[in-house]
């Protein structure tokens, strides 16, 4: 941090070498020992040692050496040592070095010449460089390209020094002549780079003179050409057309790096449809031709950016993008599907769905271990397509129903939720879906999937044959009654103890789960696991999936079975004219429910039935014994109405989000608009004409100029010192994702000149200072802008603190002014995000860090408090507004946000309003890392009172 360093070497923290040992080794004649000694000296210098006593030894014993490794290490040593005294004057002993460098530049060996020229690129001392200029220039004509290319680089760095133009007056002309005769690709690139950096007009002139030969130049040269075009077009937009032609010609270059840069340059310079289409085509070709997964992910990011700004063009490329699904990497597949789903139109939806169906079929072959996860992604994608375009649902729903019995529970869950939504939104498919579901129900192996499938059977079996099939299917899957025989109970208890040890994970593992309303419930892990065929089965010849799950102690599923059978009996009463048949079916169902209660209260299972499930099954028994019209209406109509309302709310939310995204900036009333047909077309190609029209459109719609929020800027100014301090300082803090820029204004309020004024900063938390600000001299009443860069590595509250230190002419000691602390707000890194309920619950179960904050606020209304927390934490409420309606004195909601580092922040708020009117409850924050959970908790504690 103290001084700039151009060299980085790994240093093994062992016992450091002593200066005396190094000196002895350097004075000897053993070359390997000398090499080791030089390496040790360089290590010590890099770690802050000065070693002044070694310099003369090195001049006497190392300078004359002819060994190439020693000469290379000598140059590294010279790069590290201080070449100036405290006042910035070059040390007199450097004259010895100067002579050695001149000898090296005229050395017969090209390696020695090359490495010396490389070393000169890192020298800043003009007094050392000046005598070497003739030797450097003569190396431009050396026979070996290694020497020539390094000579060009040293000419460029010397010319860029503050007095460089005086040292090398005619350098641009010399390099331009060199460029016209040079044959080596790397040397040509360095020469063109020199003109690009030091004499841009000459570089442009050379480029336009050789425009036809650009596609034949080497990869390195073409990259510099693209950089030059970008720079020129930013400063002079009028000449964009002729440069875009060069970029288009480079799109067919053999190098993938050049092609990628071409596409990026084209998108940044032009909005013409032809140019954007060419860039998108290029990205799609790179996506298929490159094998590196990182390259594919970067290209997909570029395509995603194109999708946001040029959706119409990207819609035509959708099938090319879909071809990226051939990659086995899940991140690439996920990103590809995310892009494709936002480009679906009625025109291409059938093609997309057909491709997705083929991919789903491929996942059935168990070659890849991630097939289950990939299948889940595909099912979610097909679900999205079917919701947007209901007409495609009929082509996919039956294929997906084959996966209801999938071993991947998440994948099967997605299928059953998809079926539930489609059966409601597509009434024409109801009969075929119900029939298929009843046929495949026995294959379902996961309790959660069974619960959802049973709900569908209970709600959508309407005709007599469907209701009877529904009851028969459930009875078949439950197997023969009773679930255990009384005589066997004692034996079973002994035998289950043994099997229980083997199955302990499935049976007895319990953990809290978060329900849809945000409350907690104890959930048996059995409901998460897939069915194991070796489950304990008592007293039956063949076992069904429902029976097996019940015998693991999953009574929540038992309650769902009871509710489904109750609904089916109630509907049977409506469609079955024979009372005898209805009573017979009702008796069978009552027997099943009583058997489940007996199983729950017996000692066969390690855990008795939970109270919720017990009450639910008893309610079903009472209902079947005494049914009334009011109850019938609730069971047969209200449930469906709630589900329809949930779907319409979801659709409304999605529509609102699309509308919010579609809002674009509009032009001012007095903005100038050019008309396409009135444009002069003289000498313009179609691409140039399109580009100019697009620029005019952008100008007219206000895309070029977007006013920043001035009020927001003022909020970010932090006062660092008091008004009565001799030096007043304030900072403007800008946060750019991984970087924080402090723009500090320092004002000298005294009538004296302040010397060596320095802003000393230090950080706490995951913040790192990039460079140390320099010393300044400040005249009386004058001000200075000082910039400081800070790197951020995680989402947590950081603190920057420091001092301003300065000297005055009449006071010997330094004066220190302590600055106010700057607190970096976590809100700068967090942005609201959306995720599905299932994803939220999965993350809630997985994340390790929880911060529990008690509600302590003066706000008395639950919804007002929720809105206040959402505003304070910059999070998105996932709980739909319909679920928050009504006055019940209790509110539970889930909030979600994502940080710029890709971290997830989950928040559950549960509050109630007792009789005294003061809200109480808890806010729970969960995240994968500790920092974000703690910082959000601190923020909520600070803000929840209702303050600003």
PDB file of N, CA, C and O in Angstrom, residues 34 57-67 70-71 74 100:
ATOM      1  N   UNK A  34      24.213 -18.449  -6.242  1.00  0.00           N
ATOM      2  CA  UNK A  34      23.964 -17.033  -6.545  1.00  0.00           C
ATOM      3  C   UNK A  34      22.494 -16.808  -6.911  1.00  0.00           C
ATOM      4  O   UNK A  34      21.864 -15.839  -6.486  1.00  0.00           O
ATOM      5  N   UNK A  57      27.602  -5.083  -3.266  1.00  0.00           N
ATOM      6  CA  UNK A  57      27.962  -6.501  -3.508  1.00  0.00           C
ATOM      7  C   UNK A  57      27.407  -6.958  -4.848  1.00  0.00           C
ATOM      8  O   UNK A  57      28.086  -7.620  -5.642  1.00  0.00           O
ATOM      9  N   UNK A  58      26.134  -6.603  -5.115  1.00  0.00           N
ATOM     10  CA  UNK A  58      25.481  -7.027  -6.362  1.00  0.00           C
ATOM     11  C   UNK A  58      26.167  -6.370  -7.568  1.00  0.00           C
ATOM     12  O   UNK A  58      26.415  -7.013  -8.588  1.00  0.00           O
ATOM     13  N   UNK A  59      26.534  -5.082  -7.417  1.00  0.00           N
ATOM     14  CA  UNK A  59      27.214  -4.376  -8.531  1.00  0.00           C
ATOM     15  C   UNK A  59      28.557  -5.043  -8.825  1.00  0.00           C
ATOM     16  O   UNK A  59      28.927  -5.243  -9.988  1.00  0.00           O
ATOM     17  N   UNK A  60      29.274  -5.445  -7.771  1.00  0.00           N
ATOM     18  CA  UNK A  60      30.607  -6.026  -7.969  1.00  0.00           C
ATOM     19  C   UNK A  60      30.556  -7.467  -8.470  1.00  0.00           C
ATOM     20  O   UNK A  60      31.310  -7.851  -9.358  1.00  0.00           O
ATOM     21  N   UNK A  61      29.667  -8.285  -7.905  1.00  0.00           N
ATOM     22  CA  UNK A  61      29.735  -9.727  -8.172  1.00  0.00           C
ATOM     23  C   UNK A  61      28.627 -10.267  -9.097  1.00  0.00           C
ATOM     24  O   UNK A  61      28.777 -11.342  -9.659  1.00  0.00           O
ATOM     25  N   UNK A  62      27.530  -9.536  -9.205  1.00  0.00           N
ATOM     26  CA  UNK A  62      26.411 -10.056 -10.005  1.00  0.00           C
ATOM     27  C   UNK A  62      26.367  -9.406 -11.394  1.00  0.00           C
ATOM     28  O   UNK A  62      26.106 -10.085 -12.391  1.00  0.00           O
ATOM     29  N   UNK A  63      26.652  -8.098 -11.460  1.00  0.00           N
ATOM     30  CA  UNK A  63      26.589  -7.399 -12.754  1.00  0.00           C
ATOM     31  C   UNK A  63      27.439  -8.068 -13.844  1.00  0.00           C
ATOM     32  O   UNK A  63      26.983  -8.217 -14.970  1.00  0.00           O
ATOM     33  N   UNK A  64      28.653  -8.485 -13.537  1.00  0.00           N
ATOM     34  CA  UNK A  64      29.484  -9.052 -14.627  1.00  0.00           C
ATOM     35  C   UNK A  64      29.049 -10.457 -15.082  1.00  0.00           C
ATOM     36  O   UNK A  64      29.541 -10.945 -16.085  1.00  0.00           O
ATOM     37  N   UNK A  65      28.128 -11.106 -14.330  1.00  0.00           N
ATOM     38  CA  UNK A  65      27.770 -12.498 -14.654  1.00  0.00           C
ATOM     39  C   UNK A  65      27.147 -12.599 -16.044  1.00  0.00           C
ATOM     40  O   UNK A  65      26.386 -11.740 -16.466  1.00  0.00           O
ATOM     41  N   UNK A  66      27.452 -13.707 -16.746  1.00  0.00           N
ATOM     42  CA  UNK A  66      26.914 -13.931 -18.098  1.00  0.00           C
ATOM     43  C   UNK A  66      25.694 -14.863 -18.067  1.00  0.00           C
ATOM     44  O   UNK A  66      25.069 -15.089 -19.090  1.00  0.00           O
ATOM     45  N   UNK A  67      25.387 -15.401 -16.867  1.00  0.00           N
ATOM     46  CA  UNK A  67      24.261 -16.345 -16.777  1.00  0.00           C
ATOM     47  C   UNK A  67      22.934 -15.613 -16.984  1.00  0.00           C
ATOM     48  O   UNK A  67      22.676 -14.568 -16.365  1.00  0.00           O
ATOM     49  N   UNK A  70      20.606 -15.239 -13.853  1.00  0.00           N
ATOM     50  CA  UNK A  70      21.102 -14.215 -12.912  1.00  0.00           C
ATOM     51  C   UNK A  70      20.800 -12.823 -13.452  1.00  0.00           C
ATOM     52  O   UNK A  70      20.384 -11.927 -12.706  1.00  0.00           O
ATOM     53  N   UNK A  71      20.988 -12.626 -14.754  1.00  0.00           N
ATOM     54  CA  UNK A  71      20.710 -11.305 -15.354  1.00  0.00           C
ATOM     55  C   UNK A  71      19.226 -10.946 -15.227  1.00  0.00           C
ATOM     56  O   UNK A  71      18.873  -9.795 -14.939  1.00  0.00           O
ATOM     57  N   UNK A  74      18.610 -10.038 -11.652  1.00  0.00           N
ATOM     58  CA  UNK A  74      19.217  -8.723 -11.391  1.00  0.00           C
ATOM     59  C   UNK A  74      18.248  -7.608 -11.786  1.00  0.00           C
ATOM     60  O   UNK A  74      18.062  -6.630 -11.056  1.00  0.00           O
ATOM     61  N   UNK A 100      25.476  -0.526 -17.209  1.00  0.00           N
ATOM     62  CA  UNK A 100      25.177  -1.949 -17.389  1.00  0.00           C
ATOM     63  C   UNK A 100      23.978  -2.144 -18.325  1.00  0.00           C
ATOM     64  O   UNK A 100      23.976  -3.026 -19.189  1.00  0.00           O
TER      65      UNK A 100
END
